[in-house]
PDB file of C-alpha atoms in Angstrom:
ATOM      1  CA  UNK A   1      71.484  17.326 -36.318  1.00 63.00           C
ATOM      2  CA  UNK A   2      69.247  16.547 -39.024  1.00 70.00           C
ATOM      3  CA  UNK A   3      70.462  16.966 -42.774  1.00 84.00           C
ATOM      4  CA  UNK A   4      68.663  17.275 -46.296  1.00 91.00           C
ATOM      5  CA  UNK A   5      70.711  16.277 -48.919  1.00 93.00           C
ATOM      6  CA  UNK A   6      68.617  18.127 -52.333  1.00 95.00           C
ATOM      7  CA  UNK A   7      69.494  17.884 -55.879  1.00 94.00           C
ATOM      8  CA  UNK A   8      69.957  18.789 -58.170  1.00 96.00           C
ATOM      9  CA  UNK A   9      71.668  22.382 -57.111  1.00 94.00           C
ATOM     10  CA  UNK A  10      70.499  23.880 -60.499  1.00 95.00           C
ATOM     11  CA  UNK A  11      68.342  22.772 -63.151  1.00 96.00           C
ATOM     12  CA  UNK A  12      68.224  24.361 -66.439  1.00 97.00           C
ATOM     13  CA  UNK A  13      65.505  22.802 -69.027  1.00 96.00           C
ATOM     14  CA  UNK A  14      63.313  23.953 -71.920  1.00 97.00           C
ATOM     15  CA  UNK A  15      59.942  24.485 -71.999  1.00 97.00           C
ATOM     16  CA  UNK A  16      57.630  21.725 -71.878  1.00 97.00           C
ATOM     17  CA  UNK A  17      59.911  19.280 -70.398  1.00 97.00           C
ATOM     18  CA  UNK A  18      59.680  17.167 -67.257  1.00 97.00           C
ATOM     19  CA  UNK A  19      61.906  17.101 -64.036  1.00 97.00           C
ATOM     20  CA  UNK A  20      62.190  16.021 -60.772  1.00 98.00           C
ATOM     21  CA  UNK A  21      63.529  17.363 -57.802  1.00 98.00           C
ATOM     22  CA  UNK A  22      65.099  15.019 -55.241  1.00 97.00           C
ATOM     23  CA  UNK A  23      65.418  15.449 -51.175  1.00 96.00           C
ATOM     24  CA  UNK A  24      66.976  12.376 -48.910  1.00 95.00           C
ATOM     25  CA  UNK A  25      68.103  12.261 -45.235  1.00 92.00           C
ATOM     26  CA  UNK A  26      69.189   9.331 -43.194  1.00 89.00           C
ATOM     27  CA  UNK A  27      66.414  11.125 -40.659  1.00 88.00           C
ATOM     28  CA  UNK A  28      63.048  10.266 -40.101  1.00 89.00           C
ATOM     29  CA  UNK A  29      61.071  13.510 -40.418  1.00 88.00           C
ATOM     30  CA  UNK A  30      56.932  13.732 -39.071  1.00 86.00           C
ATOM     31  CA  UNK A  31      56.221  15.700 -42.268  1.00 87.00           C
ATOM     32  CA  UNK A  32      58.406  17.220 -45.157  1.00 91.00           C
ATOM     33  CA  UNK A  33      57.020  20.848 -46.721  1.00 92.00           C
ATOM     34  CA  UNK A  34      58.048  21.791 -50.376  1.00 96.00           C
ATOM     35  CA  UNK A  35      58.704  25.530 -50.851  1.00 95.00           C
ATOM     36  CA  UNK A  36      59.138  27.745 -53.739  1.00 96.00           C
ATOM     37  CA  UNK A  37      60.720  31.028 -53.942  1.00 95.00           C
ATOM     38  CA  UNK A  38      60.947  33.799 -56.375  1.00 92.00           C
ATOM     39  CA  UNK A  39      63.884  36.285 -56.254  1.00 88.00           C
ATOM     40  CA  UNK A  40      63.768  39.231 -53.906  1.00 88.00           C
ATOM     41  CA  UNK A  41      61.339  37.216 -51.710  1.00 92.00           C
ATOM     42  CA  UNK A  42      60.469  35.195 -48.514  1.00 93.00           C
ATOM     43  CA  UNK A  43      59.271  31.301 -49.532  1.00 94.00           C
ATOM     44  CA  UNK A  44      55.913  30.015 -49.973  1.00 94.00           C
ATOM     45  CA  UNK A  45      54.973  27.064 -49.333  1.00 92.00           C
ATOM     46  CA  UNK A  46      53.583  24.859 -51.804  1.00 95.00           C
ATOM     47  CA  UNK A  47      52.367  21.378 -50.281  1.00 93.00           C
ATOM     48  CA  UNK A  48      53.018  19.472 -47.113  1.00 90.00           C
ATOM     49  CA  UNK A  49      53.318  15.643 -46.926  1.00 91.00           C
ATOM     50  CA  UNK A  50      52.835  13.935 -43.670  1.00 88.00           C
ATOM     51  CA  UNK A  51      52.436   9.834 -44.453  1.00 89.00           C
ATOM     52  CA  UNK A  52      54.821   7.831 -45.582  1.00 91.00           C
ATOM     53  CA  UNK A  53      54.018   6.985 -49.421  1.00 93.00           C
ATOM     54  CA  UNK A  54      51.861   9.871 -49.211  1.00 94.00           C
ATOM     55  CA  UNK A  55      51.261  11.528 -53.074  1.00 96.00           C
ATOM     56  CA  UNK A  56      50.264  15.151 -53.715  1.00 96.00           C
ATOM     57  CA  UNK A  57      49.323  16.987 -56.626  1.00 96.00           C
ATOM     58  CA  UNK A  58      49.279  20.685 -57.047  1.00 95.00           C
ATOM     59  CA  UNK A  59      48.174  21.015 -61.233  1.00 95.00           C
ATOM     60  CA  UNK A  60      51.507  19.745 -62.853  1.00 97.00           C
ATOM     61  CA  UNK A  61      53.655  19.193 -59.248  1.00 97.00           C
ATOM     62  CA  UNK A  62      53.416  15.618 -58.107  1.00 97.00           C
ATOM     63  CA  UNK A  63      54.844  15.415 -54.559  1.00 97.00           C
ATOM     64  CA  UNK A  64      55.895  12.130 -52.896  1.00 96.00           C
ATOM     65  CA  UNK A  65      57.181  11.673 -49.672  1.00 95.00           C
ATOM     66  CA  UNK A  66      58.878   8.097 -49.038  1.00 94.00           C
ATOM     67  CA  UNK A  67      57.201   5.613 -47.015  1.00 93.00           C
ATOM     68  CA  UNK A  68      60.093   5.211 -44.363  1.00 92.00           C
ATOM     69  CA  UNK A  69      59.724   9.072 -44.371  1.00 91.00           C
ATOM     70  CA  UNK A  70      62.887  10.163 -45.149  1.00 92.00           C
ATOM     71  CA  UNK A  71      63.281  10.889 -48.721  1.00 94.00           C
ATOM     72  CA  UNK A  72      60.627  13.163 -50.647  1.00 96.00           C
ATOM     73  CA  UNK A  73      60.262  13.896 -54.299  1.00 97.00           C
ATOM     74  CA  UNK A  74      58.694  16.702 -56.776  1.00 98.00           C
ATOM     75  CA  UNK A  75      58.198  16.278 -60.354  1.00 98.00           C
ATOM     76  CA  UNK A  76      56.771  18.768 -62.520  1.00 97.00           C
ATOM     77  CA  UNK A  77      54.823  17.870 -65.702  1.00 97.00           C
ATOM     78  CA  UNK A  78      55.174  20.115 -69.140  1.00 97.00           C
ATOM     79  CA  UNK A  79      56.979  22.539 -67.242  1.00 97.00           C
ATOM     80  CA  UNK A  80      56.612  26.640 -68.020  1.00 97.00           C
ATOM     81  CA  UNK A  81      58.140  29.550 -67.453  1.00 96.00           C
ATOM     82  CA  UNK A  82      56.374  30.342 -64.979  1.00 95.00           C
ATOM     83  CA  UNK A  83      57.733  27.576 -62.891  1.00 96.00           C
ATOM     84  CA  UNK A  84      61.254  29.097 -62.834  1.00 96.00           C
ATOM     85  CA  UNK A  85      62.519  29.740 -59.185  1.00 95.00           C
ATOM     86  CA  UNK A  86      64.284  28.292 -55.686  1.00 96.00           C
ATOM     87  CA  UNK A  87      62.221  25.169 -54.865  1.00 97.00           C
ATOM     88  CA  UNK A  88      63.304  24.257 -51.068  1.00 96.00           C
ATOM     89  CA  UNK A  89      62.492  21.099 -49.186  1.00 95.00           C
ATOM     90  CA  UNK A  90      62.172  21.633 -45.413  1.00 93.00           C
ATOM     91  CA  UNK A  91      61.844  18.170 -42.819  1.00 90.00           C
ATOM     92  CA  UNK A  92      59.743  19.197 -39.681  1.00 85.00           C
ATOM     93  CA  UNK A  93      60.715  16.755 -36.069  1.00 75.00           C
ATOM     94  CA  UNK A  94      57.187  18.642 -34.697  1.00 55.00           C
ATOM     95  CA  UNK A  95      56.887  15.191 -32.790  1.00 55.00           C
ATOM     96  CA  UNK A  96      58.999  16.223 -30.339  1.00 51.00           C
ATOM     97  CA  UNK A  97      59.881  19.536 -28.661  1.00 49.00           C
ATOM     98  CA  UNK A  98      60.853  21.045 -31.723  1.00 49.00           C
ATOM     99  CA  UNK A  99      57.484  23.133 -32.017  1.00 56.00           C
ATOM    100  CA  UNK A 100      57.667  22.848 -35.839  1.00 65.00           C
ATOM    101  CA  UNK A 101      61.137  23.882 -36.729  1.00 78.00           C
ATOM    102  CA  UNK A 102      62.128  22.701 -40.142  1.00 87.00           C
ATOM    103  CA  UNK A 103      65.590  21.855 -41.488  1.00 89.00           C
ATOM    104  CA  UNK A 104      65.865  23.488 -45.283  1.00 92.00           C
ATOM    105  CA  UNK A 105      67.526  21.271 -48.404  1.00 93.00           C
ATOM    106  CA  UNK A 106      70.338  23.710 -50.058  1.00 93.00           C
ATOM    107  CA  UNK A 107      67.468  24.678 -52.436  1.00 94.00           C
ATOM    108  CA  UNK A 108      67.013  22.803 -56.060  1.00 95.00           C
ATOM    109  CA  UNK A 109      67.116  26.814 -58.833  1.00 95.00           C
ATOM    110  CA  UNK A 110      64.681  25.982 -61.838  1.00 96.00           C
ATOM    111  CA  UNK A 111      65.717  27.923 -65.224  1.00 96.00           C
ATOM    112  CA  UNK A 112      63.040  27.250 -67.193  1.00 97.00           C
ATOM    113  CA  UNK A 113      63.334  28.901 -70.762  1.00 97.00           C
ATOM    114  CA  UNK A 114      60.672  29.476 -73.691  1.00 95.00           C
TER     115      UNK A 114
ATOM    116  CA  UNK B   1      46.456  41.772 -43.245  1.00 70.00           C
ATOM    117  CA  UNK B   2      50.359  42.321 -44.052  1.00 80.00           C
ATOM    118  CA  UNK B   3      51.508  39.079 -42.972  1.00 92.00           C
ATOM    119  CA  UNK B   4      55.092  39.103 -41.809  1.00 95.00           C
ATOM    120  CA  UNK B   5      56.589  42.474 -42.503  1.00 96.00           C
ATOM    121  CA  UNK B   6      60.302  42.754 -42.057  1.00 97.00           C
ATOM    122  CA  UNK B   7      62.937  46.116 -41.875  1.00 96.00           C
ATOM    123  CA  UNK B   8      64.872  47.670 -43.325  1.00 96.00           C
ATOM    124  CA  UNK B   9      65.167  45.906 -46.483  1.00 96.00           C
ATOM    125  CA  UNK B  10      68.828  46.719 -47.559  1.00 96.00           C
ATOM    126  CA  UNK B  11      71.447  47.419 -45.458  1.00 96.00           C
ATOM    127  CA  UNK B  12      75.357  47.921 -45.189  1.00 97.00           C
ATOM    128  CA  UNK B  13      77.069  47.477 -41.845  1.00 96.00           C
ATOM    129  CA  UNK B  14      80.950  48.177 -41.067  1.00 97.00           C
ATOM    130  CA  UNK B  15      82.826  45.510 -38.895  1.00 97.00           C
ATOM    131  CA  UNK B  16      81.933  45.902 -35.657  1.00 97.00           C
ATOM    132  CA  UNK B  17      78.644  47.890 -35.741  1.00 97.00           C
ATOM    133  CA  UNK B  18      75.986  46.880 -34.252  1.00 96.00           C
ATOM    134  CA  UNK B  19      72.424  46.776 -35.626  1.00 96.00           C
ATOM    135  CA  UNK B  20      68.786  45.344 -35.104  1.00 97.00           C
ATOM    136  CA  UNK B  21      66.705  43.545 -38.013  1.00 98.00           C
ATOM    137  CA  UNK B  22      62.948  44.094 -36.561  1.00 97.00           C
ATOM    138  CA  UNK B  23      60.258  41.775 -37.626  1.00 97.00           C
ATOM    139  CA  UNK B  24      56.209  42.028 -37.189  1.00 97.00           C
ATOM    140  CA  UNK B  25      53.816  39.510 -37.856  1.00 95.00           C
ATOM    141  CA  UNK B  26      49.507  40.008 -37.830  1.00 93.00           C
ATOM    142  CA  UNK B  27      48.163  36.701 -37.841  1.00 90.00           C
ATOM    143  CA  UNK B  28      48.211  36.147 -34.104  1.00 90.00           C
ATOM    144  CA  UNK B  29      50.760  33.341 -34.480  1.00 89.00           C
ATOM    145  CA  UNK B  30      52.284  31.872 -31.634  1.00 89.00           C
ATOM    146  CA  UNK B  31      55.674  31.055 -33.053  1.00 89.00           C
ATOM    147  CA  UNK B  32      58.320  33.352 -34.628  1.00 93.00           C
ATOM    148  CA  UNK B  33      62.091  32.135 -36.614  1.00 94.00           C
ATOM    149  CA  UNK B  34      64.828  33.946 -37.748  1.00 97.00           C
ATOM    150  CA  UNK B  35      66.967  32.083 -40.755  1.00 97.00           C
ATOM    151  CA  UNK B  36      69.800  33.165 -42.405  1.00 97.00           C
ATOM    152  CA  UNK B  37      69.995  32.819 -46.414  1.00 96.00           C
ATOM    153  CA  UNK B  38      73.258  31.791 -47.929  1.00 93.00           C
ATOM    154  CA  UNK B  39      73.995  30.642 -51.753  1.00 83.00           C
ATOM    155  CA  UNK B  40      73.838  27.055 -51.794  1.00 78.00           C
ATOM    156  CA  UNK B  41      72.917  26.873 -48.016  1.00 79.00           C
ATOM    157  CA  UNK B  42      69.169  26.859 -47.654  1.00 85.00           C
ATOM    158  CA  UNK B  43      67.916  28.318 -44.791  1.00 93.00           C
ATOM    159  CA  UNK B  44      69.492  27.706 -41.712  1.00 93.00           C
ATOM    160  CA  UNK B  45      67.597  28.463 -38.260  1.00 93.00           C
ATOM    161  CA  UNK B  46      69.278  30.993 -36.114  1.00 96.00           C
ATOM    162  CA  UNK B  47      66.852  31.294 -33.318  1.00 96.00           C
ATOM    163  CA  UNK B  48      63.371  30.723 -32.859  1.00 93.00           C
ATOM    164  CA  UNK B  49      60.695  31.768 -30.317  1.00 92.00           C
ATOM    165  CA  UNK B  50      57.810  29.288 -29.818  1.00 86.00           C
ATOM    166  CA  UNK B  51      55.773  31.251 -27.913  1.00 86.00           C
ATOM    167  CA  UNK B  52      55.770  35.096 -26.252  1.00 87.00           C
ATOM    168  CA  UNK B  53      58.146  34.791 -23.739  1.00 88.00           C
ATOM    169  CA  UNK B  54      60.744  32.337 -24.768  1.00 90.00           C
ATOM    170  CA  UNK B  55      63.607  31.924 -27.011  1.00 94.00           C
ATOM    171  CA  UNK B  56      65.620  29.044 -27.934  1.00 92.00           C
ATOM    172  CA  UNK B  57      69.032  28.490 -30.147  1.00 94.00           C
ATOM    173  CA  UNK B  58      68.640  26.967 -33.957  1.00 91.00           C
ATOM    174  CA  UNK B  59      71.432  25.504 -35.571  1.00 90.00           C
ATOM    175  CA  UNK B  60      73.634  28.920 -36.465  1.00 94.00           C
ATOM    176  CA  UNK B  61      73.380  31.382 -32.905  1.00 96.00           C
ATOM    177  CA  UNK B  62      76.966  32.610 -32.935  1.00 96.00           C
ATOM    178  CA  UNK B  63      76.899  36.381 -33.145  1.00 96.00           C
ATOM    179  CA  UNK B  64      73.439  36.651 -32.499  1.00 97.00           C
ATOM    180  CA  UNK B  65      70.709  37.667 -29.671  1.00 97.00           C
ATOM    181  CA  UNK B  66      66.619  38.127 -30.403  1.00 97.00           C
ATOM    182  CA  UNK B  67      64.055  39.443 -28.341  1.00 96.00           C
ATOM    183  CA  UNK B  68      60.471  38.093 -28.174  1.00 95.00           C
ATOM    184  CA  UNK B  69      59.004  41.589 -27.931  1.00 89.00           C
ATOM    185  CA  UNK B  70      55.621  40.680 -27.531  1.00 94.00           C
ATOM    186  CA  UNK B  71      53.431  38.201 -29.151  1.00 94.00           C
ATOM    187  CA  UNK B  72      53.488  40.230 -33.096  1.00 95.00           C
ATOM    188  CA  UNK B  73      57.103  41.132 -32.484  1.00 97.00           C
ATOM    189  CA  UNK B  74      60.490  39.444 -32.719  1.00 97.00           C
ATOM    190  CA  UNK B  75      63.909  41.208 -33.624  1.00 97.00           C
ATOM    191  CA  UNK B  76      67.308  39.906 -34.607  1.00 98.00           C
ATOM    192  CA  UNK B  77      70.508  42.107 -33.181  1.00 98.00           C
ATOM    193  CA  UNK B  78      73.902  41.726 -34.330  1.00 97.00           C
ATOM    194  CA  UNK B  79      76.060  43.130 -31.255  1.00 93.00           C
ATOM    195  CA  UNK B  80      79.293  43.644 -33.364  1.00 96.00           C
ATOM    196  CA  UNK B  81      78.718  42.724 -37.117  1.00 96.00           C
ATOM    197  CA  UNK B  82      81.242  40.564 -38.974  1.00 97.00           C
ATOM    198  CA  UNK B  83      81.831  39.925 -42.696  1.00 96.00           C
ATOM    199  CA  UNK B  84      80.733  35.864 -42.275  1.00 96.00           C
ATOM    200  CA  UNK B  85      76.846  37.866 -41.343  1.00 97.00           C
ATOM    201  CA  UNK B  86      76.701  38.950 -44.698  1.00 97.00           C
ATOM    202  CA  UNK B  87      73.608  36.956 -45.824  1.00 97.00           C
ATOM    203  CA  UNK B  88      69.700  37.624 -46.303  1.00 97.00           C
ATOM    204  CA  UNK B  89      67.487  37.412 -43.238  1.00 98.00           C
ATOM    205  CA  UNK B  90      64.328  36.176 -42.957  1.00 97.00           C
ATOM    206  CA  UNK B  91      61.283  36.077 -40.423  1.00 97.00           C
ATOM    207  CA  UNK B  92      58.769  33.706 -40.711  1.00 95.00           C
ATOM    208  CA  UNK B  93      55.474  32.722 -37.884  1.00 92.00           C
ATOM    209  CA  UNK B  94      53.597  29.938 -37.831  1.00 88.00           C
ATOM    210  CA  UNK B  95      50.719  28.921 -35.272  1.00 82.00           C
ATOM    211  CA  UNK B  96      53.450  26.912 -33.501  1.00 59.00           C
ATOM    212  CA  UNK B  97      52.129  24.081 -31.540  1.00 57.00           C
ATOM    213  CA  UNK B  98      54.466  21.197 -30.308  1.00 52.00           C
ATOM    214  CA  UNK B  99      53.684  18.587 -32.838  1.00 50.00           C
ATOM    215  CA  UNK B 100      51.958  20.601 -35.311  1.00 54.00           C
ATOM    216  CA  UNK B 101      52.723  20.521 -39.157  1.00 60.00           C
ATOM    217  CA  UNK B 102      51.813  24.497 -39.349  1.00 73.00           C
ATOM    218  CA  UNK B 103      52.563  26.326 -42.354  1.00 82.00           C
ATOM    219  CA  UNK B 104      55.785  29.133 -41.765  1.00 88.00           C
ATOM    220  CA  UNK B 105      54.837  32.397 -43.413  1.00 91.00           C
ATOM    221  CA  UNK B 106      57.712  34.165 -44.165  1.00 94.00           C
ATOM    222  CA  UNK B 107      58.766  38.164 -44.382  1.00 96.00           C
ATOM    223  CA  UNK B 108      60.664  39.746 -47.621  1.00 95.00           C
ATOM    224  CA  UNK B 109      63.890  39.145 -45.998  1.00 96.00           C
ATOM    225  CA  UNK B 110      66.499  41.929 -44.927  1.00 97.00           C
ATOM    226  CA  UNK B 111      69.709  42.033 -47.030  1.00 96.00           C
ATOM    227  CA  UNK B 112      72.774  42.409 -45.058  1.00 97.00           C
ATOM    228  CA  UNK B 113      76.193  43.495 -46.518  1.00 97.00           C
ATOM    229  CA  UNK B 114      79.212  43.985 -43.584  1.00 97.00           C
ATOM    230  CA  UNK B 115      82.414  45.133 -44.757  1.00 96.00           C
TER     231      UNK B 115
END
């Protein structure tokens, strides 16, 4: 079984600040999706990484994925209020029979206040 | 287009009723998931369905049984409901080929309470 360890659990910052948002496993994944989700709803996804070393930017999110591709990163830049919500990492073995099935992180909750 | 459209929305089951979470999806994807939604859990798989036809076990099937309807249509029935299924469900679809990266759309979610 594949595990993503994801931390930290809750982050509580103030406007403007910086952060990052950490997701390991001892498994190799083929590609590692970032997710965010707002209360009362499904998740969204937000970026997928596929190479090892591979960087991403979505306007102030930097995504990295590691380049044995098992560890994955998100930093946000300045961050807003706006930002606040459930960011999930999700590992996908689609290189095998698995036909795309991802294994969640325990979910990183952003408080970000004025 | 809805997307992935999930019901009911709330619901509140005694121990040892049964009930089905239905889910419908429009964008002519080929494979449908059901996850379970716990505080500090993620989202673990229950079962998935990568194409019409066929169903396979995630990581949490205990308690569970789907049905791959057709290709839009995949529902989630709890046989005889315990207090450990209180979570929020969700559906998701993707295009679903082996070895793809495809994005997972997901529904609202369906919130469960069993007492």
């Amino acid at each position: 079984t594949q595990l993503l360890e994801q931390s930290p659990q809750f982050l509580s910052i103030q406007e403007g600040e910086n952060l990052t948002v950490y997701c390991n496993s001892s498994s190799v994944f083929s590609s590692l999706q970032w997710y965010r989700q707002e209360p009362g709803e499904g998740p969204v996804l937000l970026v997928t990484v596929v190479t090892g070393g591979e960087v991403k930017k979505l306007k102030r999110l930097t995504f990295q994925f590691g380049d044995a591709r098992k560890d994955s990163s998100l930093h946000i830049t300045a961050a807003q209020p706006g930002d606040t919500g459930l960011y999930l990492c999700a590992g996908s073995d689609a290189g095998g029979t698995s036909y795309g099935k991802l294994t969640f992180g325990q979910g990183t909750i952003l408080t970000v206040h004025p | 287009n809805a997307g992935v459209t999930q019901t009911p929305k709330f619901q509140v089951l005694k121990t040892g009723q049964s009930m089905t979470l239905q889910c419908a999806q429009d964008m002519n994807h080929n494979s449908m998931y059901w996850y379970r939604q716990d505080p500090g859990m993620g989202l673990r798989l229950i079962y998935y369905s990568a194409s019409e036809g066929t169903t396979d076990k995630g990581e949490v099937p205990n308690g569970y049984n789907v049905s791959r309807l057709n290709k839009r249509e995949f529902s989630l029935r709890l046989e005889s409901a315990a207090p450990s299924q209180t979570s929020v469900y969700f559906c998701a679809s993707s295009g679903g080929t082996s070895g793809s990266t495809d994005t997972q759309y997901f529904g609202p979610g369906t919130r469960l309470t069993v007492l």
